[in-house]
mmCIF file of C-alpha atoms in Angstrom:
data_model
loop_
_atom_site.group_PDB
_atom_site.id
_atom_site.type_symbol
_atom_site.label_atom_id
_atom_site.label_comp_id
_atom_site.label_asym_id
_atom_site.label_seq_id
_atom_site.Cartn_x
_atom_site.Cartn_y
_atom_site.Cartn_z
ATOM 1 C CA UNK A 612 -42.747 40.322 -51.523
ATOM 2 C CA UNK A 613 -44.821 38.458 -49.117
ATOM 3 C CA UNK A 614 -44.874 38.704 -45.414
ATOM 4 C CA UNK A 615 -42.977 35.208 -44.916
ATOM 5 C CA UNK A 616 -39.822 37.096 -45.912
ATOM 6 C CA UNK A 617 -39.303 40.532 -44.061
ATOM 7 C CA UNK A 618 -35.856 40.563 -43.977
ATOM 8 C CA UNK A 619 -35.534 39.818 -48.194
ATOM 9 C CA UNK A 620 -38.118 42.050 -48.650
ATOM 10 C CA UNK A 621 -35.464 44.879 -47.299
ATOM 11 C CA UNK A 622 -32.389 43.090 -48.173
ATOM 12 C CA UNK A 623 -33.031 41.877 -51.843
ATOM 13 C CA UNK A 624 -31.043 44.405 -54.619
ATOM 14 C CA UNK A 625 -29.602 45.987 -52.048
ATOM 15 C CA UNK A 626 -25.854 46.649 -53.727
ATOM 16 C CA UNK A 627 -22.711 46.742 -51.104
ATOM 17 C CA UNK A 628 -20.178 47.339 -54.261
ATOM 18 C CA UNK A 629 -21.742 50.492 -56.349
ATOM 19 C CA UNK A 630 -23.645 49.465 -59.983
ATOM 20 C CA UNK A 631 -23.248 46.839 -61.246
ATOM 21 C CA UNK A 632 -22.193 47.021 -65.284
ATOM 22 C CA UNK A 633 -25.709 46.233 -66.847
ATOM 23 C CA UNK A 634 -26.780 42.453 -67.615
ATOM 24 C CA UNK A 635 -24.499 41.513 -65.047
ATOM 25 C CA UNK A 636 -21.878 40.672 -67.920
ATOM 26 C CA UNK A 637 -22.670 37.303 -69.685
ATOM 27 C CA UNK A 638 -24.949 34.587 -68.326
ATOM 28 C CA UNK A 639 -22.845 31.822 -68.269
ATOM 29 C CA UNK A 640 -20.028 34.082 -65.521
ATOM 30 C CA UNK A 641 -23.053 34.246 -63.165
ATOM 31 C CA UNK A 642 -23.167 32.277 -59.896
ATOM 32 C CA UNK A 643 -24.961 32.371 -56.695
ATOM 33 C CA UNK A 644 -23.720 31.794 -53.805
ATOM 34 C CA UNK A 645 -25.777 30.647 -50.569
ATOM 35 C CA UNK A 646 -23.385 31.047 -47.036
ATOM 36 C CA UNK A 647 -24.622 29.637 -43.535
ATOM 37 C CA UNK A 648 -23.463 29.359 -40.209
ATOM 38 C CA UNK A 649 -24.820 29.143 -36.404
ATOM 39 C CA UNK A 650 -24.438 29.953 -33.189
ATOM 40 C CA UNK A 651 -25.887 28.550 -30.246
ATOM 41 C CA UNK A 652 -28.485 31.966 -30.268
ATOM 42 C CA UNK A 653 -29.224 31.265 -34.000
ATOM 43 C CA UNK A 654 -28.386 30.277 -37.445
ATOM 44 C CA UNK A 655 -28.393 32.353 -40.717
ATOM 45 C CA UNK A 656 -28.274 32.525 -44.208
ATOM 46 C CA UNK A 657 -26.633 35.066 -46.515
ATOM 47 C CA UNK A 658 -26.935 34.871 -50.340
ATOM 48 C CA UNK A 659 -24.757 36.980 -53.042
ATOM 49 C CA UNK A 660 -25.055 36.708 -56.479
ATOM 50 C CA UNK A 661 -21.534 36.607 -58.403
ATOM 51 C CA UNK A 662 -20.391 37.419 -62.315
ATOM 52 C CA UNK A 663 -17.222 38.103 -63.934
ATOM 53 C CA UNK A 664 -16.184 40.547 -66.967
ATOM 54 C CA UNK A 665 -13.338 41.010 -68.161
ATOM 55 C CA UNK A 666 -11.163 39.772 -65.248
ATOM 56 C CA UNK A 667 -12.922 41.589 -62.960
ATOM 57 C CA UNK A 668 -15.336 40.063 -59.959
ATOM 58 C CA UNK A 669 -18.594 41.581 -59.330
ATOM 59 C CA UNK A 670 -20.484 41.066 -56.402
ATOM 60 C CA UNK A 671 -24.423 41.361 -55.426
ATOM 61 C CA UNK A 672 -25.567 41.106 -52.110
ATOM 62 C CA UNK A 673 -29.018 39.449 -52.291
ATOM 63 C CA UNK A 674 -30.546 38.576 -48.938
ATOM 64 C CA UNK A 675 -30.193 37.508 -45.329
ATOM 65 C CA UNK A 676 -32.412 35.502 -43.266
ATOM 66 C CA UNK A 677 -31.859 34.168 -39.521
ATOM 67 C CA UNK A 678 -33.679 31.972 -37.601
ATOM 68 C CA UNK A 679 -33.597 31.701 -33.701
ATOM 69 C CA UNK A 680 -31.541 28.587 -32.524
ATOM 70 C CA UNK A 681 -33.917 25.481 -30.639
ATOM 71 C CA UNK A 682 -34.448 25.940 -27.132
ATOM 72 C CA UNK A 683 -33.571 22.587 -26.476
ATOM 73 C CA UNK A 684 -30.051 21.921 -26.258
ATOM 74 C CA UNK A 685 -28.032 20.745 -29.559
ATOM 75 C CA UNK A 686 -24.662 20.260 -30.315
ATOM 76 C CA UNK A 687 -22.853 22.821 -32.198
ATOM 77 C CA UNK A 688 -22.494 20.244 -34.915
ATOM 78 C CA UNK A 689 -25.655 19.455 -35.113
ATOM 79 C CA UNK A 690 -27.204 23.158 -35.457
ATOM 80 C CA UNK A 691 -24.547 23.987 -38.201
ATOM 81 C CA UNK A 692 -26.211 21.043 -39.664
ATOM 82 C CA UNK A 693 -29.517 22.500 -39.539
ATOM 83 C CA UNK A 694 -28.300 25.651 -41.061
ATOM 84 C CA UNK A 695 -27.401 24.017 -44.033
ATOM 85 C CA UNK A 696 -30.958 22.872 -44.709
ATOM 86 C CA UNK A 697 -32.358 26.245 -43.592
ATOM 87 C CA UNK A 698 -30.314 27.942 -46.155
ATOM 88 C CA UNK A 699 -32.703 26.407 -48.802
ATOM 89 C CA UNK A 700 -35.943 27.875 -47.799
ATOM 90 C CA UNK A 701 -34.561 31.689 -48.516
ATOM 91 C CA UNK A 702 -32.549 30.388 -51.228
ATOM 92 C CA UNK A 703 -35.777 28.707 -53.296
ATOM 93 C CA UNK A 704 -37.129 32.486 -52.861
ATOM 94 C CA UNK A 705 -34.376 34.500 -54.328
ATOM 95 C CA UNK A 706 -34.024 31.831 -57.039
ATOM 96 C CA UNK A 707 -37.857 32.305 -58.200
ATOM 97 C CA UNK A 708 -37.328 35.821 -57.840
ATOM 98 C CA UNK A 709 -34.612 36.880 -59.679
ATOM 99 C CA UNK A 710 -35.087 33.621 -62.491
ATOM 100 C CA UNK A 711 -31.860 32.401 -61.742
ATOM 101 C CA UNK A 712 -33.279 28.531 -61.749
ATOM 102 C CA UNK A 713 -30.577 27.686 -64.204
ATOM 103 C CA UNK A 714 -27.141 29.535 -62.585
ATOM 104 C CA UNK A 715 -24.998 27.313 -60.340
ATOM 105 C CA UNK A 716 -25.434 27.421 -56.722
ATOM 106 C CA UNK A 717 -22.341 26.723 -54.392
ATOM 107 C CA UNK A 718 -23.638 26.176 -50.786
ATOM 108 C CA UNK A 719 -20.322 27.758 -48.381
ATOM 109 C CA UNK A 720 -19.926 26.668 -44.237
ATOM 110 C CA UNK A 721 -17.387 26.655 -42.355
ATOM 111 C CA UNK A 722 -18.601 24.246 -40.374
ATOM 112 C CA UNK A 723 -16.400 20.900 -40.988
ATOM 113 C CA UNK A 724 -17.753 18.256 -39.710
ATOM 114 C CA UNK A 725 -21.948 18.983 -41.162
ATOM 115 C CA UNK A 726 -19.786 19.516 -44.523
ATOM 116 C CA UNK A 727 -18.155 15.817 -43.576
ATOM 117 C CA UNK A 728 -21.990 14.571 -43.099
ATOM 118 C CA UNK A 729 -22.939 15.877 -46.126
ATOM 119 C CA UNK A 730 -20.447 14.578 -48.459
ATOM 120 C CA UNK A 731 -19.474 11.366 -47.079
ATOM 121 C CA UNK A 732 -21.273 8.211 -47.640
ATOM 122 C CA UNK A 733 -21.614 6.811 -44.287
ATOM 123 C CA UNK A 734 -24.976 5.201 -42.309
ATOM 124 C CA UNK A 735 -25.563 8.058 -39.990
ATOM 125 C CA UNK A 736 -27.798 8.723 -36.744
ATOM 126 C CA UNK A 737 -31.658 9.144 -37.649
ATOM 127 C CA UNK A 738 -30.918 13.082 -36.677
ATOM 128 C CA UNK A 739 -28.039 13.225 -39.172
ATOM 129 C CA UNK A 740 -29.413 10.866 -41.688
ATOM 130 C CA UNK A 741 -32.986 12.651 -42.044
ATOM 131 C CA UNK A 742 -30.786 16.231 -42.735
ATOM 132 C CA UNK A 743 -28.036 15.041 -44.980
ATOM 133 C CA UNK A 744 -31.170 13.227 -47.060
ATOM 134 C CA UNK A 745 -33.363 16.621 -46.984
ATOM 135 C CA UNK A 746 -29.924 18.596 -48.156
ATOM 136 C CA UNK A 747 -29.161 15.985 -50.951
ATOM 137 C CA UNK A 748 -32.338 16.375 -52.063
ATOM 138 C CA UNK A 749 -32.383 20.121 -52.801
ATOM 139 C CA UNK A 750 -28.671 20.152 -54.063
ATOM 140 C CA UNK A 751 -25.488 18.153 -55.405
ATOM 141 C CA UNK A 752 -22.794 17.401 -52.592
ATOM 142 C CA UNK A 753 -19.981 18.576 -55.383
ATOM 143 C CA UNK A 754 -21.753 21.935 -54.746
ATOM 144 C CA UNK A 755 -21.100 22.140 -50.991
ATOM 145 C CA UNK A 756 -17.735 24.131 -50.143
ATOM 146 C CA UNK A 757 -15.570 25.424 -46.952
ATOM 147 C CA UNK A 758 -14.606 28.402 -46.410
ATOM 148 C CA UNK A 759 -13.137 29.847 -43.209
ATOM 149 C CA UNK A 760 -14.554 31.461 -40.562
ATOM 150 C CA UNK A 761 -13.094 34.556 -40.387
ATOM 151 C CA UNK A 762 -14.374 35.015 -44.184
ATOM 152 C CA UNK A 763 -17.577 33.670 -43.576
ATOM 153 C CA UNK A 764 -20.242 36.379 -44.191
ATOM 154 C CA UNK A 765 -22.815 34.602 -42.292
ATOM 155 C CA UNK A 766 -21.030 34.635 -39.261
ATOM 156 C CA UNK A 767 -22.466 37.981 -38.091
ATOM 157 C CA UNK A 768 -26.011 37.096 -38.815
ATOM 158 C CA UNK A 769 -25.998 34.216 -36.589
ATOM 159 C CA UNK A 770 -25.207 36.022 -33.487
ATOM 160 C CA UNK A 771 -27.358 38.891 -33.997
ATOM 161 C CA UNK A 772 -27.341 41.720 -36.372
ATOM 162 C CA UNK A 773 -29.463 44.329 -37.849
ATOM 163 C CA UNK A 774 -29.665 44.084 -41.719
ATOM 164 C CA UNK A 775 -28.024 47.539 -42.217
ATOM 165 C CA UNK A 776 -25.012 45.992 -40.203
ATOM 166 C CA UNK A 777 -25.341 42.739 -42.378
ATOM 167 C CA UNK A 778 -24.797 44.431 -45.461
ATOM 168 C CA UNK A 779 -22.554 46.763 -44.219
ATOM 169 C CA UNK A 780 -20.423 44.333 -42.772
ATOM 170 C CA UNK A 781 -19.872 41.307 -44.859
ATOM 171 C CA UNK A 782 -19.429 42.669 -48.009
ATOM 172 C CA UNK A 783 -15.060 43.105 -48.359
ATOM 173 C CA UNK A 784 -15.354 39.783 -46.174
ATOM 174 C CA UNK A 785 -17.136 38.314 -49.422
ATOM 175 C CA UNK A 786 -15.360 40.238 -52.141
ATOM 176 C CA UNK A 787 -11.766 39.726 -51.045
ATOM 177 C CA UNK A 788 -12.783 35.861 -50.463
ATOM 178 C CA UNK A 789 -14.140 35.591 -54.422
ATOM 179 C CA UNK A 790 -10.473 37.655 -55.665
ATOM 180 C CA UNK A 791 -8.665 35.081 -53.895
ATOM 181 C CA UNK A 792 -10.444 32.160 -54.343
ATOM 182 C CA UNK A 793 -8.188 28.854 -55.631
ATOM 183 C CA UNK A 794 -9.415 26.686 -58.401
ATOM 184 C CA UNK A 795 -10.522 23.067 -57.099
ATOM 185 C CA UNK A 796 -12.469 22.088 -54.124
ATOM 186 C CA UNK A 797 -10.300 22.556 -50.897
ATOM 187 C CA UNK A 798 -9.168 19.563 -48.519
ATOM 188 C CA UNK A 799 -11.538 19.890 -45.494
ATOM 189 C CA UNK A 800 -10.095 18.753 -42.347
ATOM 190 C CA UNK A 801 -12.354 17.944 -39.794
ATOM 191 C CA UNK A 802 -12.463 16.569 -36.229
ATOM 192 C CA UNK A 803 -12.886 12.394 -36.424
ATOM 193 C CA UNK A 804 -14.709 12.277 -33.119
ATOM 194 C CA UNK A 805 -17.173 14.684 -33.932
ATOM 195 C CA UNK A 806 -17.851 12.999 -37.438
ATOM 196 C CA UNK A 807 -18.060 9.630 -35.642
ATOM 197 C CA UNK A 808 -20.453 10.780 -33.614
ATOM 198 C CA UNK A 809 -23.374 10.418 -35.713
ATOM 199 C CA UNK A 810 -21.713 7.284 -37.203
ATOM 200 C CA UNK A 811 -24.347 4.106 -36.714
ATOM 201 C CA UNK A 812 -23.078 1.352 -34.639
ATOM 202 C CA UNK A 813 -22.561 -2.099 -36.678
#
């Protein structure tokens, strides 16, 4: 591993639920699955890989990745908007790595109103506009998802954590979240000022 990535150097294989059953079960149950959140200290990445066999969920923790949060002041909004687009630089890694090119990605926040940027066709703010573009670039908005806070493995990693912790930490957060999860794409409710915002004036 090169020395861009310290932290997936350490984190990547590293297995929070015991082995798991060789090849993963079949190719087409495999997913990977890319959370993200920030705080005003920093934002962060954590990636799992996810397959299925025979009813039963299996989850790999793959990597984590923070980044220190601009010392010039931005809104909350706006940083949970650039920790979607971080997401993709340690994600593009891991992918290479482990050939998974051609298994789904779902991209998790629980950040509302960036997930309201992302998938809504509106004329944004340059700031807004520039990210949303970058992020739709890299990925399909039918692949972004919420999930709650509380659940949210990233969490931890963006306000400060050693990896040991990470992984320690996050990984019944994840695997109880994946057992429970409903079919569809959740309604995300999301705060209209915040949203409009960003929103262009006519």
């Amino acid at each position: 591993m090169g020395d861009d990535y310290p932290e997936i150097e350490l984190l990547i294989g590293s297995n929070i639920y015991g082995q798991i059953p060789t090849g993963y079960g079949k190719r087409d149950s495999w997913s990977l699955h890319i959370f993200c959140d920030a705080s005003k200290n920093a934002y962060a990445t954590v990636i799992f890989f996810k397959s299925e066999s025979s009813g039963q969920v299996y989850v790999k923790f793959v990597a984590a990745k923070s980044r220190i949060s601009p010392l010039k002041k931005v809104t909350i909004p706006r940083l949970e908007l650039l920790a979607c687009v971080f997401r993709f630089t340690p994600a593009k890694y891991v992918v290479t790595a482990l050939s998974l090119k051609e298994v789904p990605t779902y991209y998790w926040t629980d950040a509302t109103v960036a997930l309201c940027w992302i998938q809504r066709e509106e004329n944004w703010r340059v700031f807004v506009n520039n990210r949303v573009k970058d992020i739709r670039s890299l990925s399909k908005k039918e692949y972004w998802r919420h999930i709650p806070g509380k659940l949210n493995p990233a969490d931890i990693a963006s306000r400060g954590c050693t990896s040991n912790i990470c992984r320690s930490t996050v990984g019944g957060r994840v695997l109880n979240f994946f057992e429970s999860l409903p079919g569809g794409v959740a309604k995300v409710l999301a705060k209209r000022k915040l949203i409009a915002a960003e929103m262009k004036r006519k």
